[in-house]
Amino acid sequence: MADSSTQSIIIGAAPDRVTAVICDFARYPEWTDAVRRAEVIEEYEDGYASQVRFTIDAGVMADEYVLAYEYAEDLSRIEWHLVAPSKMQKAQRGSYDLVGNPDGSTTVTYTLEVDLSVGMLGMFRRKAEKMIMDTALKQLKRRVEATGAAQ
């Protein structure tokens, strides 16, 4: 498996609001640039998604794949892995770790490791991972804070 990359961001909302946006997979195409479609294909008894099929188009990379999700009991950690290799990926593992801060904000730490099916030099892969993570965290922050303002 590839080396993992980690980034964090502070979102101006409580952890439960952040978790609600992360777990609302069907709405990802509304706020995530690369996701064209996200479909929950299996759920746990509590209603949280156990498997989600994603169709992405990030310009240079288009792919369709299924991720399996697991959740910490208190929802402070959401992790996933690739169910089967896809056209572009051999493997993927990731997680969101959420920590509530005294001021009511949440620190979200995103960890991702992707093993691509296509060859890519290490420095370019790390740069691509950093860009993907940076974009994902900024879009998550914008979505959570916008939905909070609307409430």
Tab-separated table of C-alpha atoms in Angstrom:
chain	number	residue	atom	x	y	z
A	1	MET	CA	0.000	0.000	0.000
A	2	ALA	CA	1.107	3.566	-0.630
A	3	ASP	CA	2.242	5.936	2.111
A	4	SER	CA	-0.596	7.781	3.784
A	5	SER	CA	-1.091	11.541	3.688
A	6	THR	CA	-2.777	13.514	6.457
A	7	GLN	CA	-4.227	17.031	6.624
A	8	SER	CA	-6.411	18.859	9.134
A	9	ILE	CA	-8.817	21.795	9.044
A	10	ILE	CA	-10.937	23.602	11.635
A	11	ILE	CA	-14.628	23.861	10.759
A	12	GLY	CA	-16.886	26.365	12.494
A	13	ALA	CA	-19.492	23.831	13.580
A	14	ALA	CA	-20.007	21.120	16.187
A	15	PRO	CA	-18.869	17.559	15.356
A	16	ASP	CA	-22.442	16.298	14.875
A	17	ARG	CA	-23.045	18.829	12.067
A	18	VAL	CA	-19.759	17.865	10.395
A	19	THR	CA	-20.629	14.169	10.686
A	20	ALA	CA	-24.084	14.783	9.211
A	21	VAL	CA	-22.530	16.316	6.071
A	22	ILE	CA	-19.859	13.613	5.755
A	23	CYS	CA	-22.460	10.833	6.067
A	24	ASP	CA	-24.952	12.359	3.609
A	25	PHE	CA	-23.295	10.639	0.648
A	26	ALA	CA	-26.146	11.152	-1.839
A	27	ARG	CA	-25.557	14.929	-1.642
A	28	TYR	CA	-21.801	14.792	-2.360
A	29	PRO	CA	-22.328	15.813	-6.024
A	30	GLU	CA	-23.934	19.058	-4.754
A	31	TRP	CA	-20.758	20.235	-3.027
A	32	THR	CA	-17.812	18.103	-4.113
A	33	ASP	CA	-16.390	19.113	-7.488
A	34	ALA	CA	-15.081	15.699	-8.587
A	35	VAL	CA	-18.022	13.522	-7.466
A	36	ARG	CA	-20.554	13.063	-10.252
A	37	ARG	CA	-22.607	10.427	-8.429
A	38	ALA	CA	-22.671	8.813	-4.982
A	39	GLU	CA	-25.090	6.004	-4.270
A	40	VAL	CA	-25.528	4.185	-0.962
A	41	ILE	CA	-25.776	0.515	-1.910
A	42	GLU	CA	-25.796	-1.013	1.602
A	43	GLU	CA	-26.668	0.318	5.044
A	44	TYR	CA	-26.154	-0.812	8.607
A	45	GLU	CA	-29.214	-1.351	10.810
A	46	ASP	CA	-28.766	2.154	12.262
A	47	GLY	CA	-29.153	3.694	8.788
A	48	TYR	CA	-25.507	4.669	8.246
A	49	ALA	CA	-24.024	3.669	4.900
A	50	SER	CA	-21.889	0.546	4.911
A	51	GLN	CA	-21.093	0.653	1.167
A	52	VAL	CA	-21.208	3.570	-1.264
A	53	ARG	CA	-20.606	3.568	-5.026
A	54	PHE	CA	-18.851	6.695	-6.304
A	55	THR	CA	-18.480	7.985	-9.848
A	56	ILE	CA	-15.816	10.662	-10.050
A	57	ASP	CA	-14.410	12.840	-12.788
A	58	ALA	CA	-11.463	14.940	-11.717
A	59	GLY	CA	-10.345	15.860	-15.228
A	60	VAL	CA	-7.222	13.720	-15.527
A	61	MET	CA	-8.805	10.936	-13.477
A	62	ALA	CA	-12.256	9.436	-13.955
A	63	ASP	CA	-13.266	6.337	-12.033
A	64	GLU	CA	-16.116	4.356	-10.501
A	65	TYR	CA	-15.555	2.451	-7.278
A	66	VAL	CA	-17.214	1.174	-4.087
A	67	LEU	CA	-16.043	2.111	-0.593
A	68	ALA	CA	-16.948	0.215	2.575
A	69	TYR	CA	-17.440	2.419	5.656
A	70	GLU	CA	-17.046	1.826	9.384
A	71	TYR	CA	-17.862	4.270	12.172
A	72	ALA	CA	-16.664	4.760	15.743
A	73	GLU	CA	-19.530	4.345	18.186
A	74	ASP	CA	-19.420	8.073	19.026
A	75	LEU	CA	-18.871	8.991	15.330
A	76	SER	CA	-15.547	10.641	16.152
A	77	ARG	CA	-13.926	8.495	13.430
A	78	ILE	CA	-15.271	7.512	10.023
A	79	GLU	CA	-13.062	5.188	8.016
A	80	TRP	CA	-13.306	3.474	4.667
A	81	HIS	CA	-11.559	1.134	2.269
A	82	LEU	CA	-11.912	0.190	-1.375
A	83	VAL	CA	-14.059	-2.947	-1.738
A	84	ALA	CA	-12.454	-4.141	-5.001
A	85	PRO	CA	-9.892	-2.719	-7.430
A	86	SER	CA	-11.284	-0.210	-9.919
A	87	LYS	CA	-10.058	1.050	-13.269
A	88	MET	CA	-7.738	3.588	-11.580
A	89	GLN	CA	-7.153	2.220	-8.059
A	90	LYS	CA	-5.702	-0.987	-6.646
A	91	ALA	CA	-6.472	0.046	-3.077
A	92	GLN	CA	-7.730	2.977	-1.018
A	93	ARG	CA	-7.939	3.507	2.725
A	94	GLY	CA	-8.988	6.663	4.459
A	95	SER	CA	-10.495	8.215	7.537
A	96	TYR	CA	-11.932	11.354	9.027
A	97	ASP	CA	-11.150	11.962	12.697
A	98	LEU	CA	-13.319	14.627	14.353
A	99	VAL	CA	-12.433	16.412	17.592
A	100	GLY	CA	-14.726	18.998	19.145
A	101	ASN	CA	-12.998	22.180	20.299
A	102	PRO	CA	-13.968	24.330	23.340
A	103	ASP	CA	-15.129	27.171	21.059
A	104	GLY	CA	-17.734	24.932	19.368
A	105	SER	CA	-15.664	24.292	16.250
A	106	THR	CA	-14.393	20.891	15.072
A	107	THR	CA	-10.915	19.868	14.006
A	108	VAL	CA	-11.225	17.380	11.143
A	109	THR	CA	-8.179	15.279	10.276
A	110	TYR	CA	-8.334	13.534	6.905
A	111	THR	CA	-5.988	10.608	6.261
A	112	LEU	CA	-5.783	8.990	2.832
A	113	GLU	CA	-3.700	6.362	1.132
A	114	VAL	CA	-4.336	5.375	-2.457
A	115	ASP	CA	-2.547	2.745	-4.502
A	116	LEU	CA	-3.146	3.624	-8.150
A	117	SER	CA	-3.420	1.088	-10.971
A	118	VAL	CA	-1.571	3.493	-13.244
A	119	GLY	CA	2.055	4.344	-12.637
A	120	MET	CA	2.833	7.728	-11.141
A	121	LEU	CA	6.101	9.015	-9.744
A	122	GLY	CA	6.048	9.315	-5.970
A	123	MET	CA	6.465	13.088	-5.876
A	124	PHE	CA	3.582	13.581	-8.341
A	125	ARG	CA	1.371	11.131	-6.438
A	126	ARG	CA	2.029	12.951	-3.147
A	127	LYS	CA	1.301	16.309	-4.801
A	128	ALA	CA	-1.952	14.923	-6.247
A	129	GLU	CA	-2.955	13.472	-2.848
A	130	LYS	CA	-2.244	16.806	-1.151
A	131	MET	CA	-4.352	18.663	-3.721
A	132	ILE	CA	-7.225	16.139	-3.418
A	133	MET	CA	-7.174	16.327	0.386
A	134	ASP	CA	-6.850	20.113	0.476
A	135	THR	CA	-9.777	20.504	-1.925
A	136	ALA	CA	-11.904	17.929	-0.083
A	137	LEU	CA	-11.370	19.577	3.307
A	138	LYS	CA	-12.049	23.083	1.994
A	139	GLN	CA	-15.235	21.912	0.254
A	140	LEU	CA	-16.369	20.080	3.415
A	141	LYS	CA	-15.730	23.219	5.495
A	142	ARG	CA	-17.659	25.406	3.027
A	143	ARG	CA	-20.609	22.973	2.946
A	144	VAL	CA	-20.846	22.506	6.731
A	145	GLU	CA	-20.534	26.206	7.486
A	146	ALA	CA	-23.052	27.105	4.745
A	147	THR	CA	-25.613	24.583	6.021
A	148	GLY	CA	-25.121	25.905	9.551
A	149	ALA	CA	-25.874	29.443	8.416
A	150	ALA	CA	-29.059	28.233	6.716
A	151	GLN	CA	-30.410	26.621	9.895
